[in-house]
Coordinates of C-alpha atoms in Angstrom, one line a residue:
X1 CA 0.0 0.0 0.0
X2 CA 1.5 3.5 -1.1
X3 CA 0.1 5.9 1.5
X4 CA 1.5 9.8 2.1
X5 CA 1.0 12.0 4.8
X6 CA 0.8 15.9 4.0
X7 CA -0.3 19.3 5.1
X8 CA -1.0 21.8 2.4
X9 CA -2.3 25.6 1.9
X10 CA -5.4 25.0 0.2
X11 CA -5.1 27.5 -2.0
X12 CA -9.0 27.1 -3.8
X13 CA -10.1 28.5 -1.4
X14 CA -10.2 31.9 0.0
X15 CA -11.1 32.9 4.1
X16 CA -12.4 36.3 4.6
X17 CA -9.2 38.1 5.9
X18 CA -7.6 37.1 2.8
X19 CA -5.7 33.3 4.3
X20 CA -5.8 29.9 2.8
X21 CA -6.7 27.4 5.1
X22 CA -4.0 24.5 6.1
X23 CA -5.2 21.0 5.2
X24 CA -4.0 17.7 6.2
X25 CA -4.0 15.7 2.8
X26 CA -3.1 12.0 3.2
X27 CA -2.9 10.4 -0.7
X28 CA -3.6 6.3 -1.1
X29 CA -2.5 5.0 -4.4
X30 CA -3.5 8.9 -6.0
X31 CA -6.7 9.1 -4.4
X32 CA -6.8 11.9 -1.7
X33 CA -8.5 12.7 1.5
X34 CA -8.2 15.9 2.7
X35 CA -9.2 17.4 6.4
X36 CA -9.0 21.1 7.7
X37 CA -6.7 21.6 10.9
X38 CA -8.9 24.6 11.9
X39 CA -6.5 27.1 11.3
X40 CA -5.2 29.4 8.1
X41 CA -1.9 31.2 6.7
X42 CA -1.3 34.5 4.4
X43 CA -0.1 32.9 1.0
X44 CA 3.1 34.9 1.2
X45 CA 4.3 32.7 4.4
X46 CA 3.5 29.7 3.0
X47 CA 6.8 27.8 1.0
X48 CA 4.7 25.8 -2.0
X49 CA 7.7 24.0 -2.5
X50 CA 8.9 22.8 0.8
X51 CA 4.9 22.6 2.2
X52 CA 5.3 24.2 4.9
X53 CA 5.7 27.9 6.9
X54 CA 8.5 30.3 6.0
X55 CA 10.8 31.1 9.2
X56 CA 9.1 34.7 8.4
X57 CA 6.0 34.0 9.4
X58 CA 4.3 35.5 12.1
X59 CA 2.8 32.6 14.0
X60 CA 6.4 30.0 12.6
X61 CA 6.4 28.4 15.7
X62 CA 3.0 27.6 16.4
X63 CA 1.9 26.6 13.2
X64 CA 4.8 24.6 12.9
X65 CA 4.6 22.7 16.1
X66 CA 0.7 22.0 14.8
X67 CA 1.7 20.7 11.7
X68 CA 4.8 18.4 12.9
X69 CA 2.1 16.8 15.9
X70 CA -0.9 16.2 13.2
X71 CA 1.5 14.4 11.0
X72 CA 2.9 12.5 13.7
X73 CA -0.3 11.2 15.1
X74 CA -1.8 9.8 11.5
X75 CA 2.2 8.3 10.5
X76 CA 1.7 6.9 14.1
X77 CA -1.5 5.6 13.6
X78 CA -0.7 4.4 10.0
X79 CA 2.2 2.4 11.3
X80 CA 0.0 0.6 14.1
X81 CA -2.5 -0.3 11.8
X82 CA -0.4 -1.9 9.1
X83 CA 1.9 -3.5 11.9
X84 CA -1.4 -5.7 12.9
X85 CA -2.4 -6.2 9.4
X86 CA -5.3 -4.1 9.3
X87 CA -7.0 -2.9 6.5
X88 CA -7.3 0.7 6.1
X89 CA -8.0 3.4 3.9
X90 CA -7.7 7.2 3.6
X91 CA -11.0 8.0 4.2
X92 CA -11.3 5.4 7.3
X93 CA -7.9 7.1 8.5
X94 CA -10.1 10.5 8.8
X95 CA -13.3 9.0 10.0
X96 CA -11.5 7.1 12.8
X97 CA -9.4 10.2 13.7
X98 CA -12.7 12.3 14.0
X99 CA -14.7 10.1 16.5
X100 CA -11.4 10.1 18.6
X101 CA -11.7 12.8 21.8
X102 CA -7.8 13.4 22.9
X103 CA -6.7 15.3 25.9
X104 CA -4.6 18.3 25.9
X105 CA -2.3 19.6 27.7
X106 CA -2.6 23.7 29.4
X107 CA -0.3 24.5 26.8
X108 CA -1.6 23.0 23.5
X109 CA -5.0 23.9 24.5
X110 CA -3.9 27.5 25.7
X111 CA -2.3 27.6 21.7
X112 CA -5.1 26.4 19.9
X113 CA -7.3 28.8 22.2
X114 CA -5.2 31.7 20.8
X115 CA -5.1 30.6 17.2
X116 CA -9.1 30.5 17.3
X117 CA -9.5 33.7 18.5
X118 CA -7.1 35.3 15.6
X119 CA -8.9 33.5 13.4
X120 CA -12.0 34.9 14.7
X121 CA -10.9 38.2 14.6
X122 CA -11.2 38.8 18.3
X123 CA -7.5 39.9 18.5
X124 CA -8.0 41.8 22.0
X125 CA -8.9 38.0 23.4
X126 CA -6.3 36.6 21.9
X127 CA -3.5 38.9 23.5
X128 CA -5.4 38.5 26.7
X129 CA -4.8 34.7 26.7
X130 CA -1.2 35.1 25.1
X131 CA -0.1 37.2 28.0
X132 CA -1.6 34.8 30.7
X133 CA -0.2 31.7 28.6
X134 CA 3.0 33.4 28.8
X135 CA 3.4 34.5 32.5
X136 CA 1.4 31.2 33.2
X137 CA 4.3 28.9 31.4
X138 CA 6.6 30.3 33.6
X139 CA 5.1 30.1 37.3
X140 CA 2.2 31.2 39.4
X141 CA 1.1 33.1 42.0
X142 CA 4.4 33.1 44.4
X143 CA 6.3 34.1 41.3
X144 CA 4.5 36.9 40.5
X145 CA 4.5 38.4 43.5
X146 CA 8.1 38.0 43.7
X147 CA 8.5 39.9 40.5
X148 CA 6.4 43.1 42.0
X149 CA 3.1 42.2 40.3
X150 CA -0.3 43.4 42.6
X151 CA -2.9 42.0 43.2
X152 CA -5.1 43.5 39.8
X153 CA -2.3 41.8 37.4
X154 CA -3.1 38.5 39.5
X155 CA -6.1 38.8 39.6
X156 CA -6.3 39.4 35.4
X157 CA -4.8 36.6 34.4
X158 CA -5.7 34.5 37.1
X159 CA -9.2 35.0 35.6
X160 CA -8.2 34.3 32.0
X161 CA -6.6 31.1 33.2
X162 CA -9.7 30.2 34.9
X163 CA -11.7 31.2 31.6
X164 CA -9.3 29.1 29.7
X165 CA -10.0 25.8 31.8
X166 CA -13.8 26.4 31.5
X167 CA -13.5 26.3 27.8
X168 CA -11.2 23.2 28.0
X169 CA -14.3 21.7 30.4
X170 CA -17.0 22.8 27.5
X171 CA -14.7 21.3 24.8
X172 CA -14.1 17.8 27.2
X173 CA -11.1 18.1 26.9
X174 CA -10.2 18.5 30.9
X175 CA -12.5 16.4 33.6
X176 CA -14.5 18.7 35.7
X177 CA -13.7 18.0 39.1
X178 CA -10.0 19.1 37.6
X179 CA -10.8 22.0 37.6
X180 CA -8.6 23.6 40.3
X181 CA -10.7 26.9 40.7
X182 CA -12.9 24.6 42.5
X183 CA -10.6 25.3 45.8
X184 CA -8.1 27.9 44.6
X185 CA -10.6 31.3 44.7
X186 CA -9.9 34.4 43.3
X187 CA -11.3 36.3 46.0
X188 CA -8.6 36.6 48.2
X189 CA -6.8 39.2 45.7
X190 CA -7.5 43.0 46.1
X191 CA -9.1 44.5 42.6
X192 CA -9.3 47.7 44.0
X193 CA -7.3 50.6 42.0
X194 CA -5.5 53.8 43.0
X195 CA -8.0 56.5 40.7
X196 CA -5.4 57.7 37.9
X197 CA -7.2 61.1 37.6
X198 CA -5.6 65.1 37.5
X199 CA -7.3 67.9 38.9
X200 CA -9.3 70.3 36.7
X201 CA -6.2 72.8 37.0
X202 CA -3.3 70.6 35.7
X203 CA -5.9 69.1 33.2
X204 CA -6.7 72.9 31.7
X205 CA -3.0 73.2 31.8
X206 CA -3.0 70.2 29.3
X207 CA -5.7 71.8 27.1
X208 CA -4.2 75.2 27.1
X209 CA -0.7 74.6 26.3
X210 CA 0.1 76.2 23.0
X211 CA 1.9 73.5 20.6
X212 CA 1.6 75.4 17.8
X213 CA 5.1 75.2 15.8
X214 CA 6.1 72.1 17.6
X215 CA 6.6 67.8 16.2
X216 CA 3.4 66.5 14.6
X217 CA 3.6 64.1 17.8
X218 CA 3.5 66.5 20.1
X219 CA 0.4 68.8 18.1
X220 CA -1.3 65.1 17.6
X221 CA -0.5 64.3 21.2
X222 CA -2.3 67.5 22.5
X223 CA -5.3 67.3 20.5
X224 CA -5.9 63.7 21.0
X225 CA -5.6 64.0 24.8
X226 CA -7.6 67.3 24.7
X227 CA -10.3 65.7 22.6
X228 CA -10.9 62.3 25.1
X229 CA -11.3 65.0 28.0
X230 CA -13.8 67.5 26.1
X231 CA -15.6 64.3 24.6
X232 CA -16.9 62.1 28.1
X233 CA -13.5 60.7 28.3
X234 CA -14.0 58.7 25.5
X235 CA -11.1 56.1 25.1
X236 CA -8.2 56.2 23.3
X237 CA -9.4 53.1 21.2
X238 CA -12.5 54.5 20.4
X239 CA -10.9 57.7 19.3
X240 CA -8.6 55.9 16.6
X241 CA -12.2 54.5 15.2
X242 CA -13.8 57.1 14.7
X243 CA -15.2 58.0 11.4
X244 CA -16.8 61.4 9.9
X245 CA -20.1 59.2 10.1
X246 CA -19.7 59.4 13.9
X247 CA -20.8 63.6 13.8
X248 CA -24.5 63.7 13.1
X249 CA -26.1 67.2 14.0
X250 CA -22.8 68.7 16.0
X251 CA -22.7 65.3 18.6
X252 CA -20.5 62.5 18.4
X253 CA -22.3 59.4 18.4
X254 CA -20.7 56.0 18.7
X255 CA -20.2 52.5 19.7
X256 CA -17.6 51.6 22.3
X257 CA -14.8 48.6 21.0
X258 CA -14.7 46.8 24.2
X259 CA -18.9 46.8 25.4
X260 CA -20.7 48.4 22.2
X261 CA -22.3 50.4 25.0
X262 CA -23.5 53.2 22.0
X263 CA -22.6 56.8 23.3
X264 CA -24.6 60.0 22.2
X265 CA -22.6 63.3 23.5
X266 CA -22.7 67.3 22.7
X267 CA -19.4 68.0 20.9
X268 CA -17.8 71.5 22.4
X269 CA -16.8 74.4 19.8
X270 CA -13.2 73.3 21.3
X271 CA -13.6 69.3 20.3
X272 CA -15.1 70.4 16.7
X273 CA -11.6 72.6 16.1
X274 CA -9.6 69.2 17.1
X275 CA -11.8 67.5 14.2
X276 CA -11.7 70.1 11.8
X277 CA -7.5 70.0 11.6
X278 CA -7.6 67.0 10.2
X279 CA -10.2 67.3 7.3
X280 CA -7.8 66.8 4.6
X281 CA -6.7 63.0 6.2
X282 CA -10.3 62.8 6.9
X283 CA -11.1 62.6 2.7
X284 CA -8.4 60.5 2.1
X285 CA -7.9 58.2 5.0
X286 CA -11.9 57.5 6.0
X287 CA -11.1 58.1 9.9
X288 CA -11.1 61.1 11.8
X289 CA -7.6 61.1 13.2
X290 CA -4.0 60.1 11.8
X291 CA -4.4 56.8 14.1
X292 CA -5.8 54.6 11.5
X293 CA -5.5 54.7 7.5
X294 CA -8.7 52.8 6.3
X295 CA -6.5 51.6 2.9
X296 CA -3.9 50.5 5.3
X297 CA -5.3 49.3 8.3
X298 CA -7.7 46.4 6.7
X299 CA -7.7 43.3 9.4
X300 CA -8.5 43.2 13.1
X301 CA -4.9 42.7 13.3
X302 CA -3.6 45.2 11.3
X303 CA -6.1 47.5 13.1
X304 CA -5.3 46.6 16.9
X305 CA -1.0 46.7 16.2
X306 CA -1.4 49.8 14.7
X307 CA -3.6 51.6 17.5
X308 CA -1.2 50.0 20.2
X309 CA 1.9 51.8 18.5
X310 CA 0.2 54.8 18.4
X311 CA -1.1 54.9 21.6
X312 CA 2.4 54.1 22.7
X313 CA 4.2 56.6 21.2
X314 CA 1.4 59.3 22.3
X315 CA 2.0 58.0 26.0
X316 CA 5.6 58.8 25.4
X317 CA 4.5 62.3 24.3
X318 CA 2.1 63.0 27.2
X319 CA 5.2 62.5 30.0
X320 CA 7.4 65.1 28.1
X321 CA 4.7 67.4 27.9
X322 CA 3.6 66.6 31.8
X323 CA 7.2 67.8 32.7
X324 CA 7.3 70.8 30.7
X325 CA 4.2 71.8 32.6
X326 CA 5.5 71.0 35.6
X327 CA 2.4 68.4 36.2
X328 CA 4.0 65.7 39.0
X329 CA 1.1 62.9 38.5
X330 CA 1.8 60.5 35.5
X331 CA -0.1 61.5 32.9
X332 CA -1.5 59.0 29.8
X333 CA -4.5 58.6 27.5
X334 CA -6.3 56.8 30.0
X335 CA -5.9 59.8 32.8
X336 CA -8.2 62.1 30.4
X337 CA -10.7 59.4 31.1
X338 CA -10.7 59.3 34.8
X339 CA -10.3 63.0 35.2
X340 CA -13.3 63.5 33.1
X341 CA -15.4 61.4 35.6
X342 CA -13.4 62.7 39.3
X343 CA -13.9 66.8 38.1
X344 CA -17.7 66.1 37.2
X345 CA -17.8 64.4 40.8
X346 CA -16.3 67.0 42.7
X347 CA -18.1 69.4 40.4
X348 CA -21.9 67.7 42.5
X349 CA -23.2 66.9 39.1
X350 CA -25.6 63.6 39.9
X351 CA -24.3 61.9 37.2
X352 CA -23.2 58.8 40.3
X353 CA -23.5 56.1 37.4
X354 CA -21.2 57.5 34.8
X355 CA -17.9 58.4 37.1
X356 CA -18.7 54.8 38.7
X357 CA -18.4 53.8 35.1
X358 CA -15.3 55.3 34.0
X359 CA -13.5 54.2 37.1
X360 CA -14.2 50.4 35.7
X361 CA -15.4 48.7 38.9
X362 CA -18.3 47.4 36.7
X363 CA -18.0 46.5 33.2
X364 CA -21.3 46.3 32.7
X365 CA -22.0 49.5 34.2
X366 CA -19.2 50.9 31.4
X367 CA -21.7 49.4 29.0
X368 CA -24.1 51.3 29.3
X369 CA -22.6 54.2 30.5
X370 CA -24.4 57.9 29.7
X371 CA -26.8 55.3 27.4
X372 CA -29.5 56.0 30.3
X373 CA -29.4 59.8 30.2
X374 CA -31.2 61.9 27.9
X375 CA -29.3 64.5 25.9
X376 CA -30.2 67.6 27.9
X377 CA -28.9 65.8 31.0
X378 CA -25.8 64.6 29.6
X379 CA -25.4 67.9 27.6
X380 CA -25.8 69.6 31.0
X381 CA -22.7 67.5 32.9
X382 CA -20.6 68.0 29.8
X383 CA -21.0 71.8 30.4
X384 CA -19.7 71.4 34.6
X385 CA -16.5 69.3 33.1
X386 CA -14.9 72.4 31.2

C-alpha cells in the first residue's frame, strides 16, 4: 500500500481576511482525502515547495509545532495499523481520527485557544490569553509576586486562566472535578485601583498649552488628549475608530470597542476645532484622526497593532509634555478618562453612574454608561467638566 502524509495551503479556497486554510492531505495510491486543521496562513508565508511555513511567518512556531504533531499522530496511527495487518483506507484514517476525543495539555489547548480567537478576529482576546499563557508557562502566584506584580495583574490573568479551563471543560477536553478553581478562589486578591485622575487645574494646563510650531507628535499628542477629556472621556481606542459618520447634527455618536455600549454626547466648539484640523486626512484616510488609514489598516490585526503603537508613542508624548508643565502625576491617554469622571464628581453633578463607570469597577456599568441619560442631561454634565 503507497500511503502519504501531507499538510498543504489550500489555495481554492479563500477565508475572509484574505488566508488559505491548512489541510491535512493524506494520498492512497493517487486518491486523496483531505481534512482542515482549523486554522489558516497569508499565501506569502507559505513555502509551496517545501509545504510548509516560511521562518518569516508571524505565528512560525505555532503553526509549525501543529503541523509536525498532526503528521505525527496519523504516520503513528498508520504504522500501528499496518503492523497488525489491518486494513485501512484514507478516508477510514479521517473518520476514525474524527470520532477520537484526545486530551490536551494547558499548553496545546492555551495555543489552539489563541489561534481560534485570531482566526475569529477577536484579537484583543487573543492577546489577553497570550499574556496569561505566557506568565502562566513560567510560574504562578508566588512568582508573581516575587516579581512586584499586585494584586489586579493577579487577579487578570488568574481569571483568563480560569476562563481558559472552562472552555477546555466545554470542549471535554479536561475532567470537571479538575478544575482547580474549584478550591483555589480568586477572592482573596484586592481589585481595588489607586483613581489615575488630574485635577481640573493641571488638566486645563494640558488643554491650554500652546503647541503650535512644535513635532506632529506633540500637536497630535495634544489634541488627541484634549479631545478624550472634552468628549466624556472617550477612550483612546474609540478615538482611533472614529469616522466622519460618527458627527451627526454637531454630537459625536458612537459604539464603544470593548462593550458596544452606543454613546450619544454634545461636541464642544473646542472638540469640533480638534476634528476640523484634520479634514484633509479625513477625505483621504476614511477616519477622523491620523491613528488609523482605512486603505492600510484592513484586518483586526492590522487595526489593533497599529492603535497599540500609536497609543504608545502618544504616552511617550504625554510624559514630556507633563514635565514641561510642571504636572508631578503620571499622565496617559487613560488619565483624560478618569479625570473627566473625578472633576464632574467634585463638580456635584448627579451623574453617580457614569464616574462609577469610567472608574471600571463594573464593566457592565461601562456598557451602558451615559446610554440611560437623555441628551439635555448629559449635555448639562458636559458643560460642569470644562
Amino acid at each position: 500500500m503507497s500511503i502519504k502524509v501531507s499538510v498543504i495551503c489550500f489555495k481554492s479556497k479563500v477565508l475572509s481576511n484574505g488566508n488559505h486554510p491548512l489541510m491535512l492531505r493524506i494520498t492512497e495510491n493517487k486518491k486523496r482525502v483531505m481534512k482542515s486543521l482549523g486554522i489558516s496562513i497569508n499565501p506569502k508565508y507559505w513555502d509551496f515547495g517545501k509545504e510548509e511555513p516560511k521562518p518569516k511567518c508571524p505565528d512560525y512556531e505555532l503553526i509549525q509545532s501543529i503541523i509536525l504533531k498532526v503528521k505525527s499522530e496519523y504516520q503513528h496511527l498508520i504504522l500501528e495499523k499496518l503492523s497488525k495487518n489491518e486494513e485501512f483506507t484514507a478516508s477510514s484514517l479521517i473518520n476514525e481520527q474524527k470520532e477520537e476525543i484526545k486530551a490536551k495539555t494547558v499548553e496545546e489547548f492555551y495555543l489552539s485557544l489563541i489561534e481560534e480567537l485570531k482566526q475569529k478576529g477577536r484579537i484583543g482576546n487573543s492577546y489577553a490569553y497570550l499574556n496569561s499563557y505566557n506568565t502562566f508557562c513560567r510560574k504562578f502566584e508566588d512568582w508573581m509576586r516575587n516579581k512586584g506584580n499586585k494584586d489586579t495583574t493577579l487577579s487578570y490573568q488568574f481569571r483568563t486562566l480560569r476562563a481558559a479551563f472552562n472552555k477546555a471543560i466545554e470542549a471535554k477536553i479536561v475532567a470537571r472535578e479538575k478544575n482547580p478553581f474549584i478550591e483555589y478562589k480568586l477572592s482573596h486578591f484586592n481589585t481595588k485601583t489607586i483613581k489615575r485622575a488630574l485635577s481640573k487645574k493641571d488638566i486645563m494646563k494640558i488643554i491650554n498649552a500652546n503647541c503650535i510650531g512644535k513635532s506632529e507628535l506633540r500637536q497630535l499628542t495634544h489634541d488627541l488628549f484634549s479631545f478624550s477629556y472634552l468628549c466624556g472621556g472617550i477612550s483612546f481606542v474609540d478615538i482611533a475608530n472614529l469616522t466622519p459618520k460618527n458627527i451627526v447634527d454637531g454630537r459625536l455618536i458612537y459604539q464603544r470597542q470593548k462593550t458596544h455600549g452606543n454613546i450619544n454626547l454634545p461636541l464642544s466648539d473646542k472638540a469640533q476645532q480638534i476634528i476640523d484640523k484634520y479634514i484633509d486626512y479625513q477625505k483621504k484616510a476614511i477616519y477622523l484622526f491620523p491613528i488609523l488609514h482605512g486603505k492600510k489598516h484592513i484586518t483586526p490585526m492590522q487595526k489593533n497593532n497599529r492603535v497599540h503603537k500609536v497609543c504608545h508613542q502618544i504616552n511617550q508624548e504625554l510624559k514630556l509634555l507633563a514635565k514641561e508643565l510642571n504636572i508631578k502625576s503620571e499622565v496617559t491617554t487613560y488619565v483624560a478618562r478618569h479625570s473627566f469622571a473625578t472633576i464632574l464628581k467634585k463638580s456635584g453633578v448627579n451623574i453617580g453612574i457614569i464616574s462609577e463607570a469610567l472608574g471600571h469597577q463594573d464593566i457592565k456599568t461601562t456598557q451602558i454608561y451615559l446610554s440611560r441619560f437623555d441628551n439635555e442631561q448629559v449635555d448639562e454634565a458636559m458643560k460642569n467638566s470644562r
